[in-house]
Coordinates of C-alpha atoms in Angstrom, one line a residue:
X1 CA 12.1 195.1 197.7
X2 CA 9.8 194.3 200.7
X3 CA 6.2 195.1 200.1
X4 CA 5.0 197.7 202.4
X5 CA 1.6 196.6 201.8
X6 CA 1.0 193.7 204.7
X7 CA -2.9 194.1 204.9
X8 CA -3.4 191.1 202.2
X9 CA -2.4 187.6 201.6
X10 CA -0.4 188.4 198.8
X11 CA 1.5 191.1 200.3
X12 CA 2.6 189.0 203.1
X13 CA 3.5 186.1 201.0
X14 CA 5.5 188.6 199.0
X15 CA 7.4 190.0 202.1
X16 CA 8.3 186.3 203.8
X17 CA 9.6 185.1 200.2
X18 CA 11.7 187.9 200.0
X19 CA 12.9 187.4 203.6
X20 CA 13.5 183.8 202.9
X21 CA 15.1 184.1 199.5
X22 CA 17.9 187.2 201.1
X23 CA 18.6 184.6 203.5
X24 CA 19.3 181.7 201.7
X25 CA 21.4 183.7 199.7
X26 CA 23.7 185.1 202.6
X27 CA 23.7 181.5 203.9
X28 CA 25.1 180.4 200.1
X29 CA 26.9 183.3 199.2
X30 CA 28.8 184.8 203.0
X31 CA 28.9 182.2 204.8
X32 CA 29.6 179.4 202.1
X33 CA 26.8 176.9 203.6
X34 CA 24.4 175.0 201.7
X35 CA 20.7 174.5 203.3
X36 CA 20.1 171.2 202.5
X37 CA 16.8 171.5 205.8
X38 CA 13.2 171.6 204.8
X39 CA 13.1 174.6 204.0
X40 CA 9.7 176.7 205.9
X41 CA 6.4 176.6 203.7
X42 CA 5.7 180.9 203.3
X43 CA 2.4 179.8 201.9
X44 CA 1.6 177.9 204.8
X45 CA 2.3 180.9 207.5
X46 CA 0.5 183.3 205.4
X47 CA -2.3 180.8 204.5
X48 CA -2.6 178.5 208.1
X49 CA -1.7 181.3 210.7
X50 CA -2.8 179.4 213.6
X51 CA -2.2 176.3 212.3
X52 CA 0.7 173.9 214.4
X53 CA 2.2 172.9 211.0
X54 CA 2.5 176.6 210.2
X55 CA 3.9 177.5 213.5
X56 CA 6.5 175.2 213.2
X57 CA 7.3 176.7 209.8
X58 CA 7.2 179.9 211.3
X59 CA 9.7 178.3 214.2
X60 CA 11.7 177.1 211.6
X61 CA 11.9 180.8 209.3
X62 CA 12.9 182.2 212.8
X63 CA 15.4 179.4 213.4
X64 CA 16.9 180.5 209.7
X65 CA 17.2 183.8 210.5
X66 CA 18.7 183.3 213.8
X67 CA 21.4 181.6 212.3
X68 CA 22.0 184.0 210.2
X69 CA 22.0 187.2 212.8
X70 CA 25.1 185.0 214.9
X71 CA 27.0 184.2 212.0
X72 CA 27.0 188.0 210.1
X73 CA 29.0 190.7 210.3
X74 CA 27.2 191.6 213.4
X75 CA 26.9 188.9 215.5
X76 CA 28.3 190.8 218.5
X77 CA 25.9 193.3 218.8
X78 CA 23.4 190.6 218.5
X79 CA 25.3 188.5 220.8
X80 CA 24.9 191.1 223.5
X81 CA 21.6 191.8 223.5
X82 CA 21.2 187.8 223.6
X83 CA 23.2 187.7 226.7
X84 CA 21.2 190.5 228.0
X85 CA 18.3 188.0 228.7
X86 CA 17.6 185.9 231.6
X87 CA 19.2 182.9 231.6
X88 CA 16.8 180.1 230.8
X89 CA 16.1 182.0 227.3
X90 CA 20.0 182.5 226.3
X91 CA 19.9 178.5 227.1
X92 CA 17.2 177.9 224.8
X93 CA 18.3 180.3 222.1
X94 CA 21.9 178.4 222.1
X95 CA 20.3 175.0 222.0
X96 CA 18.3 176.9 218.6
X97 CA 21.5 178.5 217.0
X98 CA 23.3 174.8 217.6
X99 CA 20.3 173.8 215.6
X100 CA 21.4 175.3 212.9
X101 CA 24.9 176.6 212.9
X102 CA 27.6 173.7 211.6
X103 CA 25.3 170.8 211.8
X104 CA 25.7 169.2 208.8
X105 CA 22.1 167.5 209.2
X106 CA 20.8 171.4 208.3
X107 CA 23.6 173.2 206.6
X108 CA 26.2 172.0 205.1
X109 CA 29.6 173.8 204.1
X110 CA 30.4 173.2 201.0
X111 CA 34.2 174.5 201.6
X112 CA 35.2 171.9 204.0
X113 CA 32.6 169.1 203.3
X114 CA 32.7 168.8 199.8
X115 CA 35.4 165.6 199.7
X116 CA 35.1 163.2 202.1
X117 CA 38.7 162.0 201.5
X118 CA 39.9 164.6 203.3
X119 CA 37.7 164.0 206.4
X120 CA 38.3 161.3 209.1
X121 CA 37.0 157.9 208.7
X122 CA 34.1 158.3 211.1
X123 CA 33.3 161.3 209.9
X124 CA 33.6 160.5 206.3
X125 CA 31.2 157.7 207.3
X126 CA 28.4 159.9 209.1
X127 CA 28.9 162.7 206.2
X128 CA 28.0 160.1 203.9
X129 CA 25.0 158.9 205.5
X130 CA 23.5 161.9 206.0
X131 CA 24.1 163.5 202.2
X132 CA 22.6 160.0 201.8
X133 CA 20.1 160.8 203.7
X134 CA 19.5 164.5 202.2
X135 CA 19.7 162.9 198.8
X136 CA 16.9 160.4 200.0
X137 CA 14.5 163.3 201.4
X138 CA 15.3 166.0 198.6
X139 CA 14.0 163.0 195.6
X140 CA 10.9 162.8 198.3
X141 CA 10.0 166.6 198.1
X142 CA 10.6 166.7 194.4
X143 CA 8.0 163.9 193.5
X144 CA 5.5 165.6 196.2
X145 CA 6.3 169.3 194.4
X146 CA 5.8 167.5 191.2
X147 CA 2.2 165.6 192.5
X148 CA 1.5 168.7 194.1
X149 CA 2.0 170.8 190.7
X150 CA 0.3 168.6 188.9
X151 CA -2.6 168.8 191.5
X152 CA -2.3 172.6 191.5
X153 CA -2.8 172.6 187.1
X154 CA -5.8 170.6 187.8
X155 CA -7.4 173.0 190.0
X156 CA -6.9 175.4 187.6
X157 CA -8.6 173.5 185.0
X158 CA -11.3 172.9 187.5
X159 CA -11.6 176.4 188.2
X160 CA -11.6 177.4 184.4
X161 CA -14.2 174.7 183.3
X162 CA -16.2 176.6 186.1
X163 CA -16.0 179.3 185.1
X164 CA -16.9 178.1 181.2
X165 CA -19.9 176.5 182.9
X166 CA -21.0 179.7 185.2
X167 CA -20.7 181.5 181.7
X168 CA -22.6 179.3 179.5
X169 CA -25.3 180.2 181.8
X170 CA -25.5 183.4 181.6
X171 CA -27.4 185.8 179.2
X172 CA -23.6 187.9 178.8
X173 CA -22.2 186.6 175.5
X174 CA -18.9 184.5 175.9
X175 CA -16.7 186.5 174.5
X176 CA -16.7 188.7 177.6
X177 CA -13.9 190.5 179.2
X178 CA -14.5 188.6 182.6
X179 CA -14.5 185.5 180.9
X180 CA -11.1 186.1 178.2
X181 CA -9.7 187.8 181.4
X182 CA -9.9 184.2 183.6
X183 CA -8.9 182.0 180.3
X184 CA -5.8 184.2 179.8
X185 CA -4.5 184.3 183.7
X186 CA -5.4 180.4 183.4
X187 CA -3.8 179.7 180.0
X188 CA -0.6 181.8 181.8
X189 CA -0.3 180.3 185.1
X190 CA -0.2 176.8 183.2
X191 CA 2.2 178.1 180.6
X192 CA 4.7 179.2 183.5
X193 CA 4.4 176.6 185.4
X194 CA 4.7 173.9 182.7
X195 CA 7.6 176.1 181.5
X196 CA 9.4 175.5 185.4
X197 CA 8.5 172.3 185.1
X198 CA 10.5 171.5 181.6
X199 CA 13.4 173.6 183.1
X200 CA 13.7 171.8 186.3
X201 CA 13.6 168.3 184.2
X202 CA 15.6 169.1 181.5
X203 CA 18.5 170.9 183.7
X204 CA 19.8 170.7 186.8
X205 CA 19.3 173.9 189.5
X206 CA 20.7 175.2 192.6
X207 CA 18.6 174.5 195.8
X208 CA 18.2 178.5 195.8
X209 CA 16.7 178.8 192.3
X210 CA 14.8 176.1 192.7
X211 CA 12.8 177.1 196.2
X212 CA 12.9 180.6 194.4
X213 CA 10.8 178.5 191.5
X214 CA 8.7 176.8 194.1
X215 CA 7.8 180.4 196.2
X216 CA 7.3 182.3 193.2
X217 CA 5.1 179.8 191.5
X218 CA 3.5 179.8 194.8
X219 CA 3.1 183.8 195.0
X220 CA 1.9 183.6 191.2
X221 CA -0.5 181.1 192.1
X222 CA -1.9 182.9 195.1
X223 CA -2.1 185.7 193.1
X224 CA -4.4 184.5 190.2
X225 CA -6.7 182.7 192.8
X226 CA -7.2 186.1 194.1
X227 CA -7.5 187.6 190.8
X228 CA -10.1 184.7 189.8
X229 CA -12.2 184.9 192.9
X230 CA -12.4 188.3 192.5
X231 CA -13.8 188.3 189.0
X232 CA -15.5 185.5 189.7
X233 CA -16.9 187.8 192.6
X234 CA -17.6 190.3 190.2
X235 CA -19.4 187.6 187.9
X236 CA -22.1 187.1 190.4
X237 CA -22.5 190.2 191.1
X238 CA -22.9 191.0 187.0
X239 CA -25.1 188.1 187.5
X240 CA -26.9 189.7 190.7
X241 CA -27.6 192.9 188.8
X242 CA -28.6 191.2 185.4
X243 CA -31.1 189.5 187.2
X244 CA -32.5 192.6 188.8
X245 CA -32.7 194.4 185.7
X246 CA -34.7 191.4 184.2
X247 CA -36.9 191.6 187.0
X248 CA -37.3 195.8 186.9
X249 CA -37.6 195.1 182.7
X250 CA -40.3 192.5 183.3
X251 CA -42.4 195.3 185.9
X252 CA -41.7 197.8 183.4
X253 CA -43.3 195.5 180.9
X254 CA -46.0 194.9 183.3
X255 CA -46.3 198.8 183.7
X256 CA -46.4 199.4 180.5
X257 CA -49.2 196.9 179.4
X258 CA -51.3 198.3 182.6
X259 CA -50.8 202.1 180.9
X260 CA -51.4 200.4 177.3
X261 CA -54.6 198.9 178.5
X262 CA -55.4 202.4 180.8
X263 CA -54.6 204.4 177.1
X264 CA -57.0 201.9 175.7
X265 CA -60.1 202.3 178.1
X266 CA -59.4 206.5 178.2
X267 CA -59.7 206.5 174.3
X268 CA -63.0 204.9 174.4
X269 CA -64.1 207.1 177.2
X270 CA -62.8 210.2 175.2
X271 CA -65.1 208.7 172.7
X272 CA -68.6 208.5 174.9
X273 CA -67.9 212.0 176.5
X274 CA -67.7 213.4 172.7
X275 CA -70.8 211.7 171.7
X276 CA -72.4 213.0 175.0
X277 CA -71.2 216.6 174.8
X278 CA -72.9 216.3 171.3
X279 CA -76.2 214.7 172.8
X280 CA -75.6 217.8 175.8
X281 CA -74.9 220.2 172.6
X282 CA -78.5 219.4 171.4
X283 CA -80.2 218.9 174.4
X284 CA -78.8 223.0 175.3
X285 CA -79.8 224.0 171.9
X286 CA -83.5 222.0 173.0
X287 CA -83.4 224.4 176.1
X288 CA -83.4 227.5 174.3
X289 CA -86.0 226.5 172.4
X290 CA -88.3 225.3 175.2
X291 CA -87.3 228.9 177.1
X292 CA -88.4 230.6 174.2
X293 CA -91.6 229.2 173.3
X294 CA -92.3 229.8 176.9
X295 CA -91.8 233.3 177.1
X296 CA -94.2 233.3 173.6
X297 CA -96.4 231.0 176.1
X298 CA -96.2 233.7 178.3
X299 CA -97.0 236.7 176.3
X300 CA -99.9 235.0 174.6
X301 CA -101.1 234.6 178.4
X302 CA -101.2 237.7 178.7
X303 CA -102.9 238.5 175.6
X304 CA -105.7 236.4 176.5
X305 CA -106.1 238.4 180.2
X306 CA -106.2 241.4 177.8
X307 CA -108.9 239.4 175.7
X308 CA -110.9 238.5 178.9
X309 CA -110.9 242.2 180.2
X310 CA -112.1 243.8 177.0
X311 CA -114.9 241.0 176.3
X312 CA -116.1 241.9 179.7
X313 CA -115.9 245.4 179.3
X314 CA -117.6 245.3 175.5
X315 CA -120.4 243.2 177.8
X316 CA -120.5 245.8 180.0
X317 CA -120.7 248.5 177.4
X318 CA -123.4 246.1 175.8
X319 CA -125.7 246.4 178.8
X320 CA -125.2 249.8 179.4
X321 CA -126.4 250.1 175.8
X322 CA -129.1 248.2 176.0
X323 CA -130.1 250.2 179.5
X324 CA -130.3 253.2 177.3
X325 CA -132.2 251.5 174.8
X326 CA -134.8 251.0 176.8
X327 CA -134.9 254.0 178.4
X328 CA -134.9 255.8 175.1
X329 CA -138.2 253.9 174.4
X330 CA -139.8 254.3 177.6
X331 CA -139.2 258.5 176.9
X332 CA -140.3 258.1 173.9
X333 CA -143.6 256.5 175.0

């Protein structure tokens, strides 16, 4: 079943494999033909959109399909609307479907073409050089799928000792599950791969399971890059945040020390203002004692004005007495 999700790389790689796989197979199993054509690179249109090699892929997927829509059930309604366009176009979309439809240098029929003995001469002849010829090219693309596997397990051994390396250098312990979760999709791409590998060696496949081995390797491959980009994404951004928090641990550290020595200077001030509320203590207990010896100060002040006034008066009386002395002699005289 098509994906309906066509927003990511793998969604679309999914959808043209699909496409590509239903139509080999109604080229194999309605219309008896073998495609025996380079077959159109999905990971190269999804990958390289506006590249010219994956344009003429994508030419070449089109071509497939064309073939396919004048050679079903259908092909009259599909006919029509062909011949509904101008002219130039219905040229060009016959020279496509002639392309592609019984030329044995693309498809080949495997009912009528499967013993030369029964062809002509000449055409014995030219259906032998070209399954020569396929035979020569389809020997070329297995070696380069083979180099290219082979390059494709060492990129993922790349990417994994990375990825050991990135975590050796982190504070995270090993055992991780970022870490086990790249190891295992590693350890299972190479196991599935290695596995396709033995089978296509050890037996021999039909061109549709083996481009079905090819684009789903190549869907399973694009699919654990993502996945380890992704967590390798989320790595650094682990690693992003463990190196804030070091840096908010080291200023809380720094805080803390700052508050330990504040704590530290407040303990020994809480000291000094104890010893000088005792010193203000006794210094207030001084002050009621100086307030009141001076009110005794005071009242022995006024003692002594009392003193003054009755010494002066006793003189006084004194002189008054000896007045009265004297005029007590003078009488008596």
């Amino acid at each position: 079943m098509i994906c309906e999700n066509r927003h990511t790389f793998s969604s679309r790689l999914k959808n043209l494999s699909e496409i590509l796989f239903r139509v080999i197979s109604f080229y194999e199993q309605n219309l008896g033909q073998l495609l025996v054509l380079r077959l159109p690179d999905v990971v190269n249109i999804c990958k390289n959109v506006e590249d010219e090699c994956a344009l003429d892929d994508l030419r070449l997927m089109l071509l497939l399909i064309l073939g396919s829509a004048v050679q079903c059930e259908q092909k009259e309604h599909f006919i029509e609307r062909i011949k509904r366009l101008d002219l130039s176009i219905q040229h060009e979309i016959v020279d496509c479907i002639q392309q592609i439809a019984d030329n044995p240098a693309s498809v080949w029929i495997t009912s009528e073409w499967s013993e030369l003995n029964s062809l002509p001469v000449d055409e014995a002849s030219r259906m032998y050089v070209l399954l020569v010829q396929h035979c020569d090219r389809l020997v070329k693309e297995r070696h380069e799928l083979l180099q290219r596997t082979v390059d494709l397990l060492l990129e993922l051994e790349a990417i994994k000792q990375c990825n050991e390396n990135c975590f050796s250098h982190t504070s995270s312990p090993p055992s991780s599950p970022t870490s086990s979760g790249v190891s295992s999709l590693i350890s299972l791409s190479k196991s599935a791969m290695l596995h396709s590998l033995c089978d296509a060696a050890s037996s021999p496949v039909s061109n549709t399971n083996f481009v079905e081995q090819k684009s789903h390797l190549m869907v399973e491959l694009a699919e654990l890059k993502s996945k380890v980009r992704r967590l390798h994404h989320e790595l650094e951004e682990k690693n992003e945040l463990v190196v804030e928090l070091k840096e908010i641990l080291e200023q809380n550290k720094e805080a803390s020390n700052k508050l330990r020595h504040e704590n530290l200077e407040l303990i020994q001030e809480a000291r000094s203002a104890k010893a000088y509320r005792d010193e203000v203590d006794v210094l207030t207990e001084r002050v009621r004692k100086v307030d009141r010896l001076e009110s005794e100060v005071q009242r022995y002040r006024d003692r002594m004005n009392e003193l003054d006034y009755y010494k002066s008066r006793v003189e006084e009386l004194r002189e008054d007495n000896r007045i009265l002395s004297e005029t007590k002699t003078m009488l008596e005289d």
